[in-house]
Short mmCIF file of C-alpha atoms in Angstrom, two decimals:
data_model
loop_
_atom_site.label_atom_id
_atom_site.label_comp_id
_atom_site.label_asym_id
_atom_site.label_seq_id
_atom_site.Cartn_x
_atom_site.Cartn_y
_atom_site.Cartn_z
CA MET A 1 -23.12 -36.04 -41.43
CA ARG A 2 -25.45 -35.18 -38.54
CA ARG A 3 -23.72 -37.76 -36.32
CA VAL A 4 -20.28 -36.33 -37.18
CA ALA A 5 -21.51 -32.79 -36.50
CA SER A 6 -23.06 -33.96 -33.24
CA ARG A 7 -19.79 -35.56 -32.14
CA TRP A 8 -17.85 -32.42 -33.02
CA TYR A 9 -20.36 -30.37 -31.03
CA GLN A 10 -19.99 -32.68 -28.01
CA TRP A 11 -16.20 -32.49 -28.30
CA ILE A 12 -16.28 -28.68 -28.37
CA ILE A 13 -18.55 -28.63 -25.30
CA PHE A 14 -16.14 -30.99 -23.54
CA LEU A 15 -13.18 -28.71 -24.30
CA LEU A 16 -15.09 -25.68 -23.06
CA ILE A 17 -15.93 -27.45 -19.80
CA CYS A 18 -12.27 -28.42 -19.38
CA SER A 19 -11.23 -24.81 -19.98
CA VAL A 20 -13.66 -23.56 -17.34
CA MET A 21 -12.43 -26.18 -14.87
CA LYS A 22 -8.82 -25.12 -15.51
CA VAL A 23 -9.66 -21.46 -14.87
CA LYS A 24 -11.36 -22.39 -11.61
CA ALA A 25 -8.39 -24.53 -10.59
CA GLU A 26 -6.06 -21.57 -11.11
CA VAL A 27 -8.26 -19.46 -8.78
CA LEU A 28 -9.62 -16.24 -10.17
CA PRO A 29 -9.30 -13.02 -8.16
CA ASN A 30 -12.31 -12.93 -5.88
CA LYS A 31 -14.60 -9.97 -5.42
CA VAL A 32 -14.68 -9.18 -1.71
CA ALA A 33 -17.75 -7.42 -0.39
CA LYS A 34 -17.67 -4.17 1.56
CA THR A 35 -18.19 -4.32 5.32
CA LEU A 36 -19.30 -1.16 7.09
CA VAL A 37 -17.89 -0.52 10.56
CA GLN A 38 -20.39 -1.45 13.26
CA ASP A 39 -21.55 1.43 15.45
CA ALA A 40 -19.42 3.72 13.31
CA PHE A 41 -21.27 6.88 14.34
CA SER A 42 -20.98 6.30 18.09
CA LYS A 43 -17.28 5.43 17.67
CA GLY A 44 -16.61 8.37 15.39
CA ALA A 45 -15.23 5.96 12.76
CA VAL A 46 -16.53 7.89 9.79
CA CYS A 47 -15.30 9.15 6.43
CA LEU A 48 -14.80 12.80 5.60
CA ASP A 49 -18.50 13.23 4.75
CA GLY A 50 -19.68 11.44 7.92
CA SER A 51 -20.57 8.12 6.27
CA PRO A 52 -19.45 4.93 8.09
CA ALA A 53 -15.93 3.72 7.33
CA ALA A 54 -15.52 0.40 5.54
CA TYR A 55 -13.22 -2.52 4.87
CA HIS A 56 -13.13 -5.76 2.85
CA TYR A 57 -12.50 -9.05 4.64
CA ASP A 58 -11.64 -12.39 3.02
CA LYS A 59 -11.46 -15.16 5.65
CA GLY A 60 -8.44 -17.37 6.02
CA TYR A 61 -8.51 -21.14 5.92
CA GLY A 62 -6.34 -24.24 6.22
CA ASP A 63 -2.93 -23.60 7.72
CA GLY A 64 -3.50 -19.84 7.31
CA VAL A 65 -6.50 -19.71 9.64
CA ASN A 66 -4.49 -18.15 12.50
CA ASN A 67 -2.64 -15.62 10.36
CA TRP A 68 -3.70 -12.11 9.35
CA VAL A 69 -2.75 -9.49 6.75
CA VAL A 70 -4.24 -6.00 7.13
CA TRP A 71 -3.63 -3.65 4.20
CA LEU A 72 -4.29 0.11 4.32
CA GLU A 73 -5.50 1.66 1.08
CA GLY A 74 -3.86 4.90 -0.02
CA GLY A 75 -4.92 7.88 -2.08
CA GLY A 76 -3.10 11.11 -1.27
CA TRP A 77 -4.04 13.67 1.37
CA CYS A 78 -6.33 16.65 1.79
CA LYS A 79 -4.73 19.59 3.54
CA ARG A 80 -7.48 22.21 3.14
CA VAL A 81 -11.22 22.22 3.74
CA GLU A 82 -11.94 22.62 0.03
CA ASP A 83 -9.60 19.72 -0.83
CA CYS A 84 -11.41 17.43 1.58
CA GLY A 85 -14.81 18.59 0.32
CA ARG A 86 -13.98 17.48 -3.22
CA ARG A 87 -13.53 13.96 -1.91
CA PHE A 88 -17.23 13.71 -1.02
CA ASN A 89 -17.87 12.72 -4.64
CA TYR A 90 -15.52 9.74 -4.55
CA SER A 91 -14.74 6.65 -2.51
CA ASN A 92 -11.82 8.42 -0.82
CA GLY A 93 -14.30 10.57 1.09
CA PHE A 94 -17.71 8.84 0.98
CA SER A 95 -18.21 5.10 1.64
CA ASN A 96 -21.39 4.93 -0.45
CA HIS A 97 -19.10 5.15 -3.49
CA MET A 98 -17.17 2.03 -2.42
CA ASP A 99 -17.89 -1.20 -4.28
CA SER A 100 -16.64 -4.76 -3.87
CA LYS A 101 -12.91 -5.12 -4.47
CA SER A 102 -10.80 -7.74 -6.22
CA PHE A 103 -7.76 -8.74 -4.19
CA TYR A 104 -4.38 -8.92 -5.91
CA GLY A 105 -0.73 -9.08 -4.86
CA LEU A 106 -0.25 -9.40 -1.12
CA LEU A 107 -4.03 -9.85 -0.72
CA SER A 108 -4.48 -12.36 -3.54
CA ASN A 109 -6.18 -15.70 -2.84
CA SER A 110 -4.05 -17.37 -5.51
CA LYS A 111 -1.26 -19.64 -4.29
CA THR A 112 0.59 -18.95 -7.54
CA SER A 113 0.48 -15.16 -7.17
CA ASN A 114 0.76 -15.04 -3.39
CA PRO A 115 2.35 -18.31 -2.20
CA GLU A 116 3.06 -17.29 1.41
CA PHE A 117 -0.16 -15.51 2.36
CA TYR A 118 -2.93 -16.64 -0.03
CA ASN A 119 -4.94 -18.46 2.66
CA TRP A 120 -4.43 -15.98 5.50
CA HIS A 121 -7.20 -13.71 6.70
CA ARG A 122 -6.79 -10.78 4.30
CA ILE A 123 -8.28 -7.35 4.95
CA MET A 124 -8.26 -4.14 2.94
CA ILE A 125 -9.15 -1.02 4.92
CA ARG A 126 -10.61 1.64 2.66
CA TYR A 127 -9.09 5.11 2.71
CA CYS A 128 -11.65 7.88 3.14
CA ASP A 129 -10.12 10.29 5.66
CA GLY A 130 -7.33 12.04 3.71
CA SER A 131 -4.82 11.99 6.59
CA SER A 132 -3.03 8.62 6.35
CA TYR A 133 -5.33 7.41 9.17
CA THR A 134 -4.12 10.06 11.65
CA GLY A 135 -7.07 12.45 11.96
CA ASP A 136 -8.71 12.88 15.35
CA VAL A 137 -10.90 15.97 15.58
CA GLU A 138 -13.96 15.74 17.83
CA LEU A 139 -15.88 18.70 16.48
CA VAL A 140 -17.58 18.48 13.10
CA ASP A 141 -17.20 21.43 10.74
CA LYS A 142 -20.78 22.77 10.78
CA ALA A 143 -20.36 24.71 7.57
CA THR A 144 -19.14 21.76 5.51
CA ASN A 145 -20.13 18.71 7.62
CA GLN A 146 -16.54 17.49 7.33
CA HIS A 147 -15.21 14.90 9.78
CA TYR A 148 -11.50 14.37 10.42
CA ARG A 149 -11.44 10.91 12.01
CA GLY A 150 -8.80 8.73 10.32
CA ALA A 151 -7.28 7.51 13.59
CA ARG A 152 -10.70 6.50 14.89
CA ILE A 153 -11.34 4.54 11.71
CA PHE A 154 -8.15 2.57 12.26
CA GLN A 155 -8.96 1.92 15.92
CA ALA A 156 -12.56 0.84 15.30
CA ILE A 157 -11.63 -1.60 12.55
CA MET A 158 -8.85 -3.08 14.67
CA GLU A 159 -11.40 -3.71 17.42
CA GLU A 160 -13.68 -5.48 14.96
CA LEU A 161 -10.87 -7.64 13.59
CA LEU A 162 -9.72 -8.62 17.07
CA ALA A 163 -13.28 -9.71 17.83
CA LYS A 164 -13.40 -11.70 14.58
CA GLY A 165 -10.38 -13.75 15.70
CA MET A 166 -7.28 -11.63 15.16
CA LYS A 167 -6.71 -11.71 18.93
CA ASN A 168 -5.76 -15.39 18.44
CA ALA A 169 -3.30 -14.73 15.62
CA LYS A 170 0.04 -16.49 15.41
CA ASN A 171 1.35 -14.23 12.64
CA ALA A 172 0.17 -10.75 11.64
CA ILE A 173 1.20 -8.18 9.05
CA LEU A 174 0.19 -4.53 8.78
CA SER A 175 0.80 -3.19 5.30
CA GLY A 176 -0.36 -0.47 2.96
CA CYS A 177 0.50 1.50 -0.13
CA SER A 178 1.30 5.19 -0.66
CA ALA A 179 -0.68 7.22 1.90
CA GLY A 180 -1.68 3.84 3.34
CA GLY A 181 1.97 2.81 3.50
CA LEU A 182 2.66 5.98 5.46
CA GLY A 183 -0.25 5.08 7.74
CA THR A 184 1.40 1.68 8.16
CA MET A 185 4.47 3.39 9.58
CA PHE A 186 2.41 5.60 11.88
CA HIS A 187 0.39 2.69 13.26
CA CYS A 188 3.00 -0.08 13.14
CA ASP A 189 3.86 -0.04 16.85
CA ARG A 190 0.21 0.53 17.73
CA PHE A 191 -0.74 -2.57 15.73
CA ARG A 192 2.00 -4.53 17.53
CA SER A 193 0.61 -3.47 20.92
CA LEU A 194 -2.83 -4.94 20.13
CA LEU A 195 -1.51 -8.50 20.00
CA PRO A 196 0.24 -10.76 22.53
CA SER A 197 4.04 -10.62 22.63
CA THR A 198 4.17 -14.24 21.42
CA VAL A 199 2.68 -13.28 18.05
CA ARG A 200 5.05 -12.59 15.15
CA VAL A 201 4.07 -9.08 14.03
CA LYS A 202 5.79 -7.14 11.27
CA CYS A 203 4.95 -4.25 8.97
CA LEU A 204 5.37 -3.69 5.23
CA SER A 205 5.30 -0.14 3.91
CA ASP A 206 4.92 0.08 0.13
CA GLY A 207 5.53 3.15 -2.03
CA ALA A 208 5.46 5.42 1.01
CA TYR A 209 9.06 6.52 1.52
CA PHE A 210 8.24 10.10 0.64
CA LEU A 211 11.40 12.08 0.43
CA LEU A 212 12.40 15.28 2.16
CA ASP A 213 15.37 15.97 -0.07
CA ASN A 214 17.91 18.73 -0.55
CA ASP A 215 16.01 20.44 -3.34
CA PHE A 216 14.11 23.32 -1.71
CA LYS A 217 11.28 23.43 -4.26
CA ARG A 218 10.66 19.69 -4.08
CA ALA A 219 10.76 19.64 -0.30
CA LYS A 220 8.37 22.56 -0.09
CA ILE A 221 5.62 20.69 -1.99
CA LEU A 222 5.37 17.83 0.48
CA GLU A 223 6.14 19.96 3.52
CA SER A 224 3.23 22.23 2.66
CA THR A 225 0.93 19.25 2.22
CA TYR A 226 1.91 17.59 5.48
CA ARG A 227 1.75 20.84 7.45
CA GLY A 228 -1.79 21.33 6.23
CA VAL A 229 -2.76 17.75 7.10
CA VAL A 230 -1.29 17.99 10.61
CA ASN A 231 -3.13 21.25 11.32
CA LEU A 232 -6.49 20.36 9.74
CA HIS A 233 -6.73 16.78 11.02
CA ASN A 234 -5.01 17.25 14.40
CA SER A 235 -2.58 14.51 13.44
CA ALA A 236 0.33 15.27 15.77
CA LYS A 237 -0.83 13.02 18.61
CA MET A 238 -0.88 10.00 16.29
CA LEU A 239 2.83 10.39 15.51
CA PRO A 240 5.53 8.78 17.69
CA PRO A 241 6.26 11.05 20.66
CA SER A 242 9.94 10.14 20.31
CA CYS A 243 9.86 11.96 16.96
CA THR A 244 7.66 14.93 17.87
CA SER A 245 9.80 15.54 20.97
CA ARG A 246 12.82 16.30 18.80
CA MET A 247 11.25 17.94 15.73
CA ASN A 248 7.98 19.48 14.56
CA PRO A 249 5.07 17.16 13.60
CA THR A 250 5.32 18.10 9.91
CA SER A 251 8.88 16.76 9.80
CA CYS A 252 7.66 13.56 11.49
CA PHE A 253 5.46 12.84 8.46
CA PHE A 254 8.61 12.05 6.48
CA PRO A 255 9.70 8.39 6.72
CA GLN A 256 13.41 9.22 6.80
CA HIS A 257 12.74 10.96 10.13
CA ILE A 258 10.18 8.59 11.61
CA GLN A 259 11.51 5.15 10.67
CA GLN A 260 14.07 5.16 13.48
CA ASP A 261 11.24 5.60 16.00
CA ILE A 262 9.41 2.46 14.88
CA LYS A 263 10.29 -0.41 17.21
CA THR A 264 8.35 -3.14 15.39
CA PRO A 265 10.17 -4.88 12.48
CA LEU A 266 9.53 -2.86 9.33
CA PHE A 267 10.05 -3.79 5.67
CA ILE A 268 10.44 -0.90 3.22
CA LEU A 269 9.33 -1.60 -0.35
CA ASN A 270 9.89 1.24 -2.80
CA SER A 271 11.28 2.19 -6.15
CA ALA A 272 14.27 4.49 -6.04
CA TYR A 273 12.50 6.17 -8.98
CA ASP A 274 9.05 6.39 -7.42
CA SER A 275 6.79 7.56 -10.23
CA TRP A 276 4.36 9.51 -8.00
CA GLN A 277 7.10 11.50 -6.32
CA ILE A 278 8.89 12.16 -9.59
CA VAL A 279 5.77 13.38 -11.40
CA ASP A 280 4.41 15.43 -8.49
CA THR A 281 7.57 16.83 -6.94
CA VAL A 282 10.48 16.52 -9.39
CA ILE A 283 9.23 17.26 -12.90
CA PRO A 284 8.31 20.95 -13.35
CA PHE A 285 4.55 21.41 -13.74
CA ALA A 286 4.85 22.67 -17.31
CA ASP A 287 6.74 19.51 -18.34
CA ARG A 288 4.52 16.91 -16.64
CA GLN A 289 2.35 16.09 -19.64
CA ASP A 290 5.38 15.61 -21.87
CA PHE A 291 7.02 13.42 -19.22
CA ALA A 292 3.91 11.27 -18.77
CA GLU A 293 3.31 10.79 -22.49
CA ASN A 294 6.91 10.24 -23.55
CA CYS A 295 9.71 9.81 -21.03
CA LYS A 296 7.72 7.74 -18.52
CA LYS A 297 6.59 5.30 -21.22
CA ASN A 298 9.87 5.14 -23.12
CA LEU A 299 13.00 6.15 -21.25
CA SER A 300 14.92 6.59 -24.49
CA LYS A 301 12.70 9.61 -25.12
CA CYS A 302 13.76 11.33 -21.91
CA SER A 303 15.59 14.57 -22.51
CA PRO A 304 19.06 15.00 -20.98
CA ASP A 305 17.54 17.28 -18.33
CA GLN A 306 14.89 14.69 -17.48
CA GLN A 307 17.48 11.93 -17.21
CA LYS A 308 19.56 14.13 -14.95
CA MET A 309 16.55 14.81 -12.71
CA LEU A 310 15.70 11.11 -12.52
CA GLN A 311 19.23 10.09 -11.62
CA GLY A 312 19.51 12.89 -9.09
CA PHE A 313 16.31 11.86 -7.38
CA GLY A 314 17.36 8.19 -7.31
CA ALA A 315 20.69 9.04 -5.68
CA GLU A 316 18.98 11.30 -3.15
CA PHE A 317 16.42 8.61 -2.37
CA LEU A 318 19.04 5.94 -1.68
CA SER A 319 20.95 8.29 0.59
CA ALA A 320 17.81 8.81 2.71
CA LEU A 321 17.32 5.11 3.48
CA PRO A 322 18.26 3.66 6.90
CA LYS A 323 22.02 3.45 7.22
CA SER A 324 22.67 0.98 10.02
CA TYR A 325 20.19 -1.41 11.58
CA SER A 326 19.60 -5.01 12.46
CA PRO A 327 18.28 -7.03 9.49
CA SER A 328 15.70 -8.54 11.82
CA GLN A 329 14.34 -5.03 12.43
CA ARG A 330 14.56 -3.57 8.93
CA GLY A 331 14.20 -5.22 5.54
CA MET A 332 14.25 -3.47 2.18
CA TYR A 333 13.44 -4.13 -1.45
CA ILE A 334 14.45 -1.01 -3.36
CA ASN A 335 14.16 -1.57 -7.09
CA SER A 336 14.47 0.71 -10.08
CA CYS A 337 10.99 0.43 -11.58
CA LEU A 338 9.51 3.73 -12.66
CA MET A 339 6.31 3.00 -10.73
CA HIS A 340 4.61 3.61 -7.39
CA CYS A 341 2.80 0.85 -5.46
CA GLN A 342 3.87 -2.80 -5.84
CA THR A 343 1.95 -4.88 -3.26
CA ASP A 344 -1.41 -4.46 -4.99
CA HIS A 345 -0.60 -6.09 -8.36
CA ASP A 346 0.15 -9.76 -9.02
CA TRP A 347 2.64 -8.84 -11.75
CA SER A 348 4.74 -6.63 -9.50
CA TRP A 349 4.35 -8.62 -6.27
CA ASN A 350 5.41 -11.98 -7.61
CA SER A 351 6.73 -11.83 -11.16
CA ASN A 352 9.95 -11.47 -13.09
CA SER A 353 9.38 -7.81 -14.00
CA ASP A 354 12.22 -6.48 -11.82
CA LEU A 355 14.10 -9.04 -9.73
CA LEU A 356 16.68 -8.38 -7.05
CA ASN A 357 19.25 -11.18 -6.88
CA ASN A 358 16.81 -13.26 -8.94
CA LYS A 359 14.15 -13.02 -6.24
CA THR A 360 10.66 -11.54 -6.45
CA ILE A 361 9.26 -9.12 -3.92
CA ALA A 362 7.03 -11.88 -2.56
CA LYS A 363 10.02 -14.19 -2.05
CA VAL A 364 12.25 -11.59 -0.39
CA PHE A 365 9.51 -10.38 1.94
CA GLY A 366 8.48 -13.94 2.81
CA ASP A 367 12.06 -14.87 3.65
CA TRP A 368 12.43 -11.76 5.78
CA PHE A 369 9.09 -12.21 7.56
CA PHE A 370 9.73 -15.86 8.44
CA GLU A 371 13.44 -15.20 9.07
CA ARG A 372 14.59 -17.77 6.53
CA ASP A 373 17.28 -15.63 4.88
CA PRO A 374 20.18 -14.69 7.20
CA SER A 375 20.85 -11.42 5.32
CA ARG A 376 17.17 -10.44 5.05
CA GLU A 377 17.97 -7.26 3.19
CA MET A 378 17.92 -6.35 -0.47
CA VAL A 379 18.89 -3.04 -2.01
CA LYS A 380 19.38 -2.45 -5.71
CA GLN A 381 20.86 0.59 -7.39
CA GLN A 382 21.11 1.24 -11.11
CA ASP A 383 22.53 4.17 -13.02
CA LEU A 384 19.24 4.60 -14.86
CA PRO A 385 15.63 3.73 -14.03
CA GLN A 386 13.80 1.12 -16.03
CA ILE A 387 10.23 0.65 -17.17
CA CYS A 388 8.49 -2.18 -15.34
CA SER A 389 5.28 -3.11 -17.11
CA PRO A 390 2.65 -5.85 -16.67
CA PRO A 391 3.66 -9.01 -18.57
CA SER A 392 1.84 -9.31 -21.88
#
């Protein structure tokens, strides 16, 4: 009996070892350590509270060793001194609160989840300035010790990455989500200018096509936010002069106005039913809890008024997209998921949760980036939004 039990024990151990080896073979998401910007104080590359800015860098290897993906983290904006001060208690204002990060989606090191870019140099720049990386104020607020230096953060980290080998890149992508996706648009041409003309450089803006629509109340929410950001952070000089020469800087914060001024190839990834915009600018404040707990989780529970608002926003969103352009200059993946960012999750980046023409986001973007698909454009419209959830 002891021999039989011993053999069973050995067999169980063997199976456990095989299971562990299989997990390793599939590549688990790696925790990437935080890197503080060198000489951050002398360069002015500091967070709102004055702490050094930070990023996470996972080195490329193999045939990806000369290719780079830089991803800008998002996290809203602060338009008033008191708004920015509240961020001191969190990672979006104070780098001491930043921990190691697991990379998913476009930054994943898994060939299964991220087949095109898994072995590229992959960098996440942490968001701690509240201005979509546009702030550039020299003086420090003496009363609050607040620093408005988002643009200097971007510049300092670019200098470090160039020194680490990005200057020798063959392919490079600037991407980001939400406020980081907006920063991607603002800095896209600037990023292009840092690299030789022989390098293939393109940008991917995710969940950042914030809408200035025809509804006065909705428009006023974002206009007020952006006006405050521009004034507090001195953001105007970071916006394309070709835009600010024809309209005020606040209007140039809206992608539908600025996208035509971006000369570098740009890919727009967004849901026509962007959940952040719908919750924060479409649904009346008094109805937001009901929407979040019911309609957003189960569309059959949406009231007729809610369904009408959703469909109206989706139609308005599609009408604000670029109308005529060269596919080599603009690519799009506009799906109907009731969600926000899609580059930072494996299940949304490369899964069957919401396909366009039976292609994942990763496939469509890869084809567009490497110019493998002659059409290089995907747009999807549905009468109603749909829930896109992580696969169980």
